[in-house]
Amino acid sequence: MKKLLLISIFAICGNLLFSQVTIGDIAEPDASALLDLKNQPDKTSTRGLLLPRVVVSDTVAFTLIGESKTAGMLIYNTAAKTADNSGPGIYYWAGTSWRYVNNGTSSGSTDNNWLLGGNTNGSEKTIGTNDTYDLPIVTDNTEKMRVTFGGKVGIGTTTPASTLTVNGSFAAAVGSMKTGNVTIADNDFYVSWNGTSNATATLPQSQSIPNNFKGRIYCIKNTSTMYTLTVVPYGAERIDEQGAGAGIASLAIKPGEAVNLINNGNTSGITWEVISYLNAVPMTEIPGAISAVYNSMGTTEVIVPVNTIQDLAGVSQTFTLDKPSIILITYSALPLPQDIAKPVQGSIDLVVDGTKNISSYYSATDSPTDLIRLGNYSTSQAVVNLNAGSHTIKLQAKSWYNATVFNRNPVGVYSGADSGDLNSMKARMTIIVFNK
């Protein structure tokens, strides 16, 4: 009888050893569980599972006795957080290292993990690495950006050599065409202005830390055809233009010009510096270049009696210079005798701002044949330096011997001359203005 009882007990225990087990209750275990821990009729429990508590200071060291290093081993790490572990919590052995089991699974529980769809942090958190490894950012299974452990950022490169290295194109904000007065904002970069009258562009007020925008760059271009855009800093701030001492309060950008400005981080005094001008010195401003050309031609006929001086009608030019300039003047005039058989002599005078600059000699006579009143063009040049301001340049003629005619209309006087030759005998003057 005793033998039969022992055999029955061993049979039952043997069956249990190879079956599912419930601990804490006599109820059947869950159908899918090898081990079911519960102590309540409703299949819940009022007690938990206490995992082995192990000190794991280095997550690459297995630490446990036996060194089986079987993947799936589960422990509770009691070691403090260091650069080599994530601190106390549940870990599992992944075959080569202990992996921390994150306990955040929703936006309401995000202790140490970052969730898809965003986190509700409640305070500032960090994301990155705790050791000397880079942080690559991957999309479509391809690295697109990298932050190195040395603090360099690379876009399109895995080996950035500068604080920011971009291997590809770069785009900045291009605002809509602006007119009138402009207030340049934080989201501006390239500011294009095409106003219909002179206007002002005001730079943003420089800020102190943490809102300081040291290094911010603006490119401002005047695309208008005839108006000036004046760039001014905020309030009493100043612009450093080519080391201009205490700085300047405004910077004029003429049509077709542009300027690049950078903020230097100061909050008073000089806060903006000129990086470069783009077309800021147009052809009309380059030393030696031609900035203006003026042409004039005689109009009505002028008779200069002997021993008198007369202005040559139409050969006069008044103009204004905005800066000191070099002026090249070329002129010519055709003197003719007023009366047949009375040759003439005299001079052509170039008068600049009421003062004679140079004189050129002339003479004319009749032909012994049927040609009448033969003259030779008197031509000369002069170079003068003029300051900024208004100037008048004109031609005068003086007769030394007999009366002289200028600006003669040849039609009706010379056979063969027609209406197309109306201006062929008139005096001319060309003024070319060169930049100093």
Tab-separated table of C-alpha atoms in Angstrom, residues 25-434:
chain	number	residue	atom	x	y	z
A	25	ASP	CA	-3.022	30.145	-5.610
A	26	ILE	CA	-4.431	26.727	-6.518
A	27	ALA	CA	-6.156	28.108	-9.590
A	28	GLU	CA	-5.140	26.988	-13.069
A	29	PRO	CA	-2.308	29.047	-14.604
A	30	ASP	CA	-2.925	31.192	-17.642
A	31	ALA	CA	-3.118	29.045	-20.752
A	32	SER	CA	-0.139	30.769	-22.357
A	33	ALA	CA	2.044	31.045	-19.250
A	34	LEU	CA	4.607	28.592	-17.943
A	35	LEU	CA	4.563	30.439	-14.630
A	36	ASP	CA	1.563	32.407	-13.367
A	37	LEU	CA	1.942	34.505	-10.182
A	38	LYS	CA	-1.407	35.348	-8.556
A	39	ASN	CA	-3.075	35.076	-5.189
A	40	GLN	CA	-6.594	36.427	-5.762
A	41	PRO	CA	-9.713	34.658	-7.105
A	42	ASP	CA	-10.021	37.260	-9.841
A	43	LYS	CA	-6.598	36.202	-11.128
A	44	THR	CA	-4.871	39.327	-9.771
A	45	SER	CA	-2.262	39.569	-7.068
A	46	THR	CA	-1.590	41.657	-4.026
A	47	ARG	CA	2.107	40.848	-4.065
A	48	GLY	CA	4.866	41.309	-6.636
A	49	LEU	CA	7.925	39.638	-8.070
A	50	LEU	CA	11.201	40.712	-6.529
A	51	LEU	CA	13.975	40.452	-9.104
A	52	PRO	CA	17.533	39.690	-8.074
A	53	ARG	CA	19.213	42.909	-7.010
A	54	VAL	CA	22.654	43.204	-8.560
A	55	VAL	CA	25.251	45.973	-8.634
A	56	VAL	CA	26.060	46.590	-12.325
A	57	SER	CA	28.451	49.526	-12.620
A	58	ASP	CA	29.549	48.612	-16.112
A	59	THR	CA	26.855	47.379	-18.488
A	60	VAL	CA	29.342	45.434	-20.630
A	61	ALA	CA	30.402	43.261	-17.648
A	62	PHE	CA	28.111	40.258	-17.045
A	63	THR	CA	28.834	40.330	-13.263
A	64	LEU	CA	26.678	37.269	-12.377
A	65	ILE	CA	28.231	34.056	-11.060
A	66	GLY	CA	28.537	31.358	-13.643
A	67	GLU	CA	29.294	33.670	-16.558
A	68	SER	CA	26.717	31.885	-18.722
A	69	LYS	CA	25.920	35.181	-20.445
A	70	THR	CA	22.631	33.789	-21.618
A	71	ALA	CA	20.562	36.394	-23.404
A	72	GLY	CA	17.320	37.219	-21.621
A	73	MET	CA	18.673	37.200	-18.052
A	74	LEU	CA	16.677	39.721	-15.992
A	75	ILE	CA	17.909	41.690	-12.946
A	76	TYR	CA	17.346	44.895	-10.999
A	77	ASN	CA	20.472	47.093	-11.022
A	78	THR	CA	21.121	48.992	-7.796
A	79	ALA	CA	24.234	50.864	-8.972
A	80	ALA	CA	24.110	54.675	-9.189
A	81	LYS	CA	23.935	56.255	-12.612
A	82	THR	CA	27.309	56.805	-14.295
A	83	ALA	CA	28.629	57.285	-17.804
A	84	ASP	CA	28.590	53.473	-18.152
A	85	ASN	CA	25.047	52.721	-16.941
A	86	SER	CA	21.634	54.335	-16.711
A	87	GLY	CA	21.311	53.978	-12.957
A	88	PRO	CA	18.916	51.883	-10.877
A	89	GLY	CA	16.287	49.963	-12.797
A	90	ILE	CA	15.433	46.773	-14.616
A	91	TYR	CA	18.023	45.438	-17.057
A	92	TYR	CA	18.182	42.428	-19.358
A	93	TRP	CA	21.255	40.748	-20.799
A	94	ALA	CA	21.221	41.195	-24.586
A	95	GLY	CA	24.124	38.818	-25.256
A	96	THR	CA	26.940	41.369	-25.092
A	97	SER	CA	25.736	43.956	-22.572
A	98	TRP	CA	23.037	44.813	-20.079
A	99	ARG	CA	20.220	46.839	-21.618
A	100	TYR	CA	18.161	49.221	-19.559
A	101	VAL	CA	14.393	48.620	-19.755
A	102	ASN	CA	12.745	52.022	-20.209
A	103	ASN	CA	9.643	52.452	-18.106
A	104	GLY	CA	7.969	55.211	-20.052
A	105	THR	CA	5.157	53.992	-22.296
A	106	SER	CA	2.926	57.061	-22.706
A	107	SER	CA	3.018	60.836	-22.655
A	108	GLY	CA	2.175	60.687	-18.983
A	109	SER	CA	5.161	58.545	-18.055
A	110	THR	CA	8.386	59.532	-19.778
A	111	ASP	CA	10.997	59.265	-17.048
A	112	ASN	CA	14.043	58.420	-19.173
A	113	ASN	CA	12.812	57.841	-22.685
A	114	TRP	CA	11.787	59.892	-25.698
A	115	LEU	CA	8.535	58.898	-27.307
A	116	LEU	CA	7.334	58.964	-30.866
A	117	GLY	CA	4.834	61.781	-31.162
A	118	GLY	CA	6.529	63.901	-28.516
A	119	ASN	CA	7.062	64.110	-24.763
A	120	THR	CA	5.495	66.125	-21.971
A	121	ASN	CA	8.696	66.811	-20.058
A	122	GLY	CA	7.686	69.346	-17.440
A	123	SER	CA	11.294	70.557	-17.333
A	124	GLU	CA	14.341	70.733	-19.542
A	125	LYS	CA	15.662	67.319	-20.631
A	126	THR	CA	18.594	66.179	-22.723
A	127	ILE	CA	18.926	63.739	-25.577
A	128	GLY	CA	22.211	62.315	-26.745
A	129	THR	CA	25.152	60.236	-25.566
A	130	ASN	CA	26.894	60.009	-22.193
A	131	ASP	CA	30.208	58.822	-23.587
A	132	THR	CA	32.675	59.753	-26.321
A	133	TYR	CA	30.469	58.604	-29.181
A	134	ASP	CA	28.847	60.709	-31.887
A	135	LEU	CA	25.096	61.125	-32.224
A	136	PRO	CA	24.016	60.306	-35.816
A	137	ILE	CA	20.536	61.238	-37.068
A	138	VAL	CA	19.122	58.727	-39.553
A	139	THR	CA	16.187	58.824	-41.967
A	140	ASP	CA	15.307	56.242	-44.627
A	141	ASN	CA	18.021	54.079	-43.076
A	142	THR	CA	20.647	56.606	-44.140
A	143	GLU	CA	22.532	59.027	-41.938
A	144	LYS	CA	21.572	62.619	-42.730
A	145	MET	CA	23.099	64.566	-39.817
A	146	ARG	CA	25.667	63.977	-37.106
A	147	VAL	CA	26.630	65.681	-33.852
A	148	THR	CA	30.137	64.638	-32.882
A	149	PHE	CA	31.155	64.109	-29.275
A	150	GLY	CA	33.525	67.058	-29.858
A	151	GLY	CA	30.604	69.410	-30.532
A	152	LYS	CA	30.752	69.681	-34.335
A	153	VAL	CA	27.626	69.328	-36.463
A	154	GLY	CA	27.659	67.824	-39.934
A	155	ILE	CA	24.811	67.806	-42.446
A	156	GLY	CA	25.412	65.473	-45.351
A	157	THR	CA	28.778	64.415	-43.914
A	158	THR	CA	29.894	62.002	-41.199
A	159	THR	CA	33.154	63.866	-40.558
A	160	PRO	CA	32.407	67.564	-39.945
A	161	ALA	CA	35.603	69.568	-39.532
A	162	SER	CA	33.973	72.865	-38.557
A	163	THR	CA	31.422	73.811	-35.932
A	164	LEU	CA	28.866	73.445	-38.729
A	165	THR	CA	29.690	71.644	-41.964
A	166	VAL	CA	27.041	71.463	-44.664
A	167	ASN	CA	27.778	69.157	-47.584
A	168	GLY	CA	25.118	70.468	-49.913
A	169	SER	CA	23.114	73.550	-50.718
A	170	PHE	CA	22.172	76.173	-48.175
A	171	ALA	CA	19.056	78.360	-48.218
A	172	ALA	CA	18.123	81.388	-46.149
A	173	ALA	CA	14.976	83.458	-45.967
A	174	VAL	CA	14.218	85.594	-49.010
A	175	GLY	CA	11.427	87.970	-48.089
A	176	SER	CA	8.890	89.479	-50.419
A	177	MET	CA	9.764	92.687	-52.250
A	178	LYS	CA	9.530	95.593	-49.818
A	179	THR	CA	8.599	99.224	-50.462
A	180	GLY	CA	8.384	102.273	-48.254
A	181	ASN	CA	10.033	102.329	-44.831
A	182	VAL	CA	11.151	98.885	-43.657
A	183	THR	CA	11.611	97.379	-40.195
A	184	ILE	CA	13.953	94.401	-40.559
A	185	ALA	CA	12.758	91.446	-38.466
A	186	ASP	CA	14.194	88.293	-36.891
A	187	ASN	CA	12.989	86.131	-39.765
A	188	ASP	CA	14.611	88.272	-42.452
A	189	PHE	CA	17.911	87.481	-44.146
A	190	TYR	CA	17.861	88.827	-47.710
A	191	VAL	CA	15.902	92.058	-47.860
A	192	SER	CA	15.066	93.353	-51.333
A	193	TRP	CA	13.713	96.914	-51.560
A	194	ASN	CA	12.086	98.556	-54.584
A	195	GLY	CA	10.573	101.761	-53.322
A	196	THR	CA	9.065	104.643	-55.259
A	197	SER	CA	10.639	107.305	-53.036
A	198	ASN	CA	13.557	107.569	-50.632
A	199	ALA	CA	13.003	105.434	-47.515
A	200	THR	CA	14.591	104.027	-44.351
A	201	ALA	CA	15.336	100.430	-43.287
A	202	THR	CA	15.659	100.026	-39.504
A	203	LEU	CA	17.739	97.186	-38.053
A	204	PRO	CA	16.412	95.256	-35.015
A	205	GLN	CA	17.473	96.269	-31.522
A	206	SER	CA	20.472	94.311	-30.267
A	207	GLN	CA	19.698	92.034	-27.314
A	208	SER	CA	21.612	90.849	-24.258
A	209	ILE	CA	22.068	87.185	-23.333
A	210	PRO	CA	20.135	84.855	-23.608
A	211	ASN	CA	18.424	86.581	-26.551
A	212	ASN	CA	21.641	87.961	-28.011
A	213	PHE	CA	21.857	87.342	-31.767
A	214	LYS	CA	25.592	87.890	-32.213
A	215	GLY	CA	26.632	86.756	-35.673
A	216	ARG	CA	23.266	87.382	-37.340
A	217	ILE	CA	23.718	88.500	-40.948
A	218	TYR	CA	21.472	90.601	-43.151
A	219	CYS	CA	21.881	91.208	-46.877
A	220	ILE	CA	20.031	94.372	-47.937
A	221	LYS	CA	19.706	95.329	-51.613
A	222	ASN	CA	18.241	98.387	-53.277
A	223	THR	CA	16.603	97.257	-56.526
A	224	SER	CA	14.939	100.583	-57.270
A	225	THR	CA	16.012	102.633	-60.280
A	226	MET	CA	16.424	106.083	-58.745
A	227	TYR	CA	15.770	106.155	-54.984
A	228	THR	CA	18.021	105.788	-51.948
A	229	LEU	CA	17.407	103.335	-49.094
A	230	THR	CA	19.026	104.504	-45.865
A	231	VAL	CA	19.876	101.741	-43.368
A	232	VAL	CA	19.813	102.843	-39.722
A	233	PRO	CA	20.446	100.891	-36.493
A	234	TYR	CA	17.988	100.937	-33.632
A	235	GLY	CA	17.995	104.060	-31.454
A	236	ALA	CA	21.512	105.205	-30.541
A	237	GLU	CA	23.204	102.064	-31.869
A	238	ARG	CA	25.818	102.542	-34.578
A	239	ILE	CA	27.249	100.833	-37.670
A	240	ASP	CA	30.998	100.298	-38.042
A	241	GLU	CA	31.792	101.116	-41.654
A	242	GLN	CA	35.448	100.498	-42.529
A	243	GLY	CA	36.646	101.402	-39.047
A	244	ALA	CA	34.763	104.695	-38.861
A	245	GLY	CA	35.690	105.540	-35.258
A	246	ALA	CA	32.567	105.612	-33.100
A	247	GLY	CA	30.511	104.314	-36.010
A	248	ILE	CA	27.935	105.913	-38.238
A	249	ALA	CA	24.249	106.511	-37.618
A	250	SER	CA	23.128	105.654	-41.147
A	251	LEU	CA	24.283	103.978	-44.326
A	252	ALA	CA	22.919	105.041	-47.719
A	253	ILE	CA	22.362	102.342	-50.337
A	254	LYS	CA	21.951	103.733	-53.815
A	255	PRO	CA	20.028	102.043	-56.636
A	256	GLY	CA	21.637	98.766	-57.664
A	257	GLU	CA	23.747	98.570	-54.513
A	258	ALA	CA	23.647	96.094	-51.632
A	259	VAL	CA	25.340	95.696	-48.269
A	260	ASN	CA	26.010	92.737	-45.954
A	261	LEU	CA	25.835	93.505	-42.220
A	262	ILE	CA	26.686	91.333	-39.197
A	263	ASN	CA	25.710	91.853	-35.564
A	264	ASN	CA	28.741	91.871	-33.253
A	265	GLY	CA	26.879	91.058	-30.032
A	266	ASN	CA	27.187	94.496	-28.435
A	267	THR	CA	24.061	96.055	-26.974
A	268	SER	CA	25.191	99.676	-27.291
A	269	GLY	CA	27.594	101.738	-29.363
A	270	ILE	CA	28.678	99.893	-32.499
A	271	THR	CA	26.352	96.890	-32.780
A	272	TRP	CA	26.534	96.220	-36.543
A	273	GLU	CA	29.547	95.878	-38.809
A	274	VAL	CA	29.785	96.050	-42.587
A	275	ILE	CA	31.004	92.736	-44.017
A	276	SER	CA	31.009	93.816	-47.638
A	277	TYR	CA	29.380	95.989	-50.238
A	278	LEU	CA	27.841	94.426	-53.309
A	279	ASN	CA	27.969	96.827	-56.242
A	280	ALA	CA	28.249	99.508	-53.594
A	281	VAL	CA	30.790	101.287	-55.820
A	282	PRO	CA	29.064	101.328	-59.208
A	283	MET	CA	30.895	102.205	-62.384
A	284	THR	CA	29.919	105.835	-61.912
A	285	GLU	CA	31.903	105.870	-58.623
A	286	ILE	CA	35.135	104.084	-59.619
A	287	PRO	CA	38.123	106.472	-59.796
A	288	GLY	CA	38.959	107.254	-63.405
A	289	ALA	CA	35.605	106.046	-64.688
A	290	ILE	CA	33.252	108.282	-66.643
A	291	SER	CA	30.387	109.446	-64.458
A	292	ALA	CA	28.670	111.824	-66.932
A	293	VAL	CA	28.833	113.168	-70.491
A	294	TYR	CA	27.316	116.440	-71.682
A	295	ASN	CA	27.018	117.553	-75.321
A	296	SER	CA	25.975	120.932	-76.640
A	297	MET	CA	25.739	122.437	-80.151
A	298	GLY	CA	25.287	125.933	-81.499
A	299	THR	CA	21.793	127.168	-82.240
A	300	THR	CA	21.282	130.594	-83.852
A	301	GLU	CA	23.800	132.400	-86.011
A	302	VAL	CA	26.133	134.740	-84.121
A	303	ILE	CA	27.934	137.762	-85.652
A	304	VAL	CA	30.971	138.966	-83.711
A	305	PRO	CA	31.954	142.539	-84.688
A	306	VAL	CA	35.623	143.450	-84.609
A	307	ASN	CA	37.046	144.061	-81.148
A	308	THR	CA	34.049	142.470	-79.382
A	309	ILE	CA	33.376	139.230	-77.513
A	310	GLN	CA	30.138	137.266	-77.981
A	311	ASP	CA	28.739	134.036	-76.439
A	312	LEU	CA	28.280	131.322	-79.047
A	313	ALA	CA	24.560	130.640	-78.745
A	314	GLY	CA	23.734	127.076	-77.682
A	315	VAL	CA	27.322	126.129	-76.779
A	316	SER	CA	26.846	126.321	-73.018
A	317	GLN	CA	26.311	123.667	-70.358
A	318	THR	CA	25.277	123.966	-66.690
A	319	PHE	CA	25.554	120.841	-64.513
A	320	THR	CA	25.986	119.791	-60.889
A	321	LEU	CA	28.727	117.556	-59.457
A	322	ASP	CA	28.091	115.584	-56.268
A	323	LYS	CA	31.835	115.161	-55.652
A	324	PRO	CA	35.157	116.606	-56.880
A	325	SER	CA	35.777	115.465	-60.463
A	326	ILE	CA	38.117	115.738	-63.431
A	327	ILE	CA	36.544	117.367	-66.490
A	328	LEU	CA	37.713	116.850	-70.081
A	329	ILE	CA	36.353	119.517	-72.462
A	330	THR	CA	36.605	119.259	-76.242
A	331	TYR	CA	35.236	121.995	-78.484
A	332	SER	CA	35.272	123.186	-82.066
A	333	ALA	CA	33.881	126.225	-83.902
A	334	LEU	CA	33.883	127.314	-87.564
A	335	PRO	CA	34.614	131.059	-88.119
A	336	LEU	CA	33.527	132.664	-91.419
A	337	PRO	CA	33.995	136.226	-92.767
A	338	GLN	CA	30.878	138.318	-92.429
A	339	ASP	CA	31.698	140.292	-95.575
A	340	ILE	CA	33.136	139.138	-98.864
A	341	ALA	CA	36.815	140.016	-99.373
A	342	LYS	CA	37.273	140.739	-95.661
A	343	PRO	CA	39.351	138.005	-94.004
A	344	VAL	CA	38.984	137.548	-90.271
A	345	GLN	CA	41.132	136.657	-87.258
A	346	GLY	CA	40.347	136.139	-83.624
A	347	SER	CA	40.121	133.601	-80.775
A	348	ILE	CA	37.723	131.072	-79.325
A	349	ASP	CA	37.619	131.291	-75.516
A	350	LEU	CA	36.640	128.445	-73.176
A	351	VAL	CA	34.976	129.988	-70.120
A	352	VAL	CA	34.569	127.906	-66.931
A	353	ASP	CA	32.398	129.390	-64.193
A	354	GLY	CA	32.899	132.899	-65.582
A	355	THR	CA	36.694	132.661	-65.975
A	356	LYS	CA	38.509	132.171	-69.273
A	357	ASN	CA	40.374	128.875	-69.177
A	358	ILE	CA	42.079	128.678	-72.584
A	359	SER	CA	41.932	130.445	-75.982
A	360	SER	CA	42.420	129.004	-79.459
A	361	TYR	CA	43.307	131.058	-82.550
A	362	TYR	CA	41.166	131.201	-85.685
A	363	SER	CA	41.406	132.780	-89.150
A	364	ALA	CA	39.233	132.671	-92.268
A	365	THR	CA	39.304	134.232	-95.741
A	366	ASP	CA	37.699	134.082	-99.196
A	367	SER	CA	38.731	131.867	-102.078
A	368	PRO	CA	40.058	133.446	-105.305
A	369	THR	CA	37.583	131.227	-107.157
A	370	ASP	CA	33.821	131.111	-106.998
A	371	LEU	CA	33.902	129.584	-103.471
A	372	ILE	CA	33.090	132.155	-100.807
A	373	ARG	CA	33.707	132.581	-97.097
A	374	LEU	CA	36.149	129.711	-96.522
A	375	GLY	CA	36.760	128.843	-92.897
A	376	ASN	CA	38.770	126.325	-90.874
A	377	TYR	CA	37.427	124.687	-87.754
A	378	SER	CA	39.189	125.836	-84.616
A	379	THR	CA	39.388	122.841	-82.238
A	380	SER	CA	40.921	122.471	-78.787
A	381	GLN	CA	40.788	120.534	-75.524
A	382	ALA	CA	41.153	121.374	-71.851
A	383	VAL	CA	41.299	119.381	-68.607
A	384	VAL	CA	40.042	121.056	-65.433
A	385	ASN	CA	39.438	119.927	-61.847
A	386	LEU	CA	36.124	120.984	-60.388
A	387	ASN	CA	34.731	120.640	-56.885
A	388	ALA	CA	31.260	119.466	-55.997
A	389	GLY	CA	28.555	121.949	-56.830
A	390	SER	CA	26.976	123.709	-59.809
A	391	HIS	CA	29.168	124.711	-62.767
A	392	THR	CA	28.673	126.466	-66.107
A	393	ILE	CA	30.987	125.999	-69.092
A	394	LYS	CA	30.541	127.910	-72.347
A	395	LEU	CA	32.278	129.135	-75.517
A	396	GLN	CA	32.871	132.765	-76.450
A	397	ALA	CA	34.319	134.225	-79.641
A	398	LYS	CA	36.468	137.348	-79.975
A	399	SER	CA	37.113	139.142	-83.283
A	400	TRP	CA	40.535	140.681	-83.796
A	401	TYR	CA	40.049	141.672	-87.431
A	402	ASN	CA	36.783	142.242	-89.276
A	403	ALA	CA	33.387	140.825	-88.295
A	404	THR	CA	33.137	137.038	-87.923
A	405	VAL	CA	30.128	134.734	-88.280
A	406	PHE	CA	29.553	131.529	-86.259
A	407	ASN	CA	26.800	128.887	-86.376
A	408	ARG	CA	26.189	129.681	-90.037
A	409	ASN	CA	23.322	127.824	-91.752
A	410	PRO	CA	24.816	126.706	-95.100
A	411	VAL	CA	21.468	126.130	-96.778
A	412	GLY	CA	20.902	128.836	-99.394
A	413	VAL	CA	24.446	130.133	-99.037
A	414	TYR	CA	26.468	127.285	-100.479
A	415	SER	CA	25.272	125.534	-103.599
A	416	GLY	CA	24.504	121.877	-102.938
A	417	ALA	CA	23.744	122.324	-99.219
A	418	ASP	CA	20.316	120.988	-98.283
A	419	SER	CA	18.233	120.636	-95.124
A	420	GLY	CA	20.308	117.642	-94.034
A	421	ASP	CA	23.326	119.959	-93.721
A	422	LEU	CA	21.580	122.372	-91.390
A	423	ASN	CA	23.955	121.784	-88.408
A	424	SER	CA	27.139	121.045	-90.329
A	425	MET	CA	28.750	124.441	-89.618
A	426	LYS	CA	27.674	124.922	-85.997
A	427	ALA	CA	29.991	125.052	-82.994
A	428	ARG	CA	30.117	122.025	-80.689
A	429	MET	CA	31.287	121.193	-77.174
A	430	THR	CA	31.589	117.850	-75.336
A	431	ILE	CA	32.151	117.660	-71.564
A	432	ILE	CA	33.226	114.343	-70.077
A	433	VAL	CA	33.191	113.991	-66.266
A	434	PHE	CA	35.687	111.533	-64.729
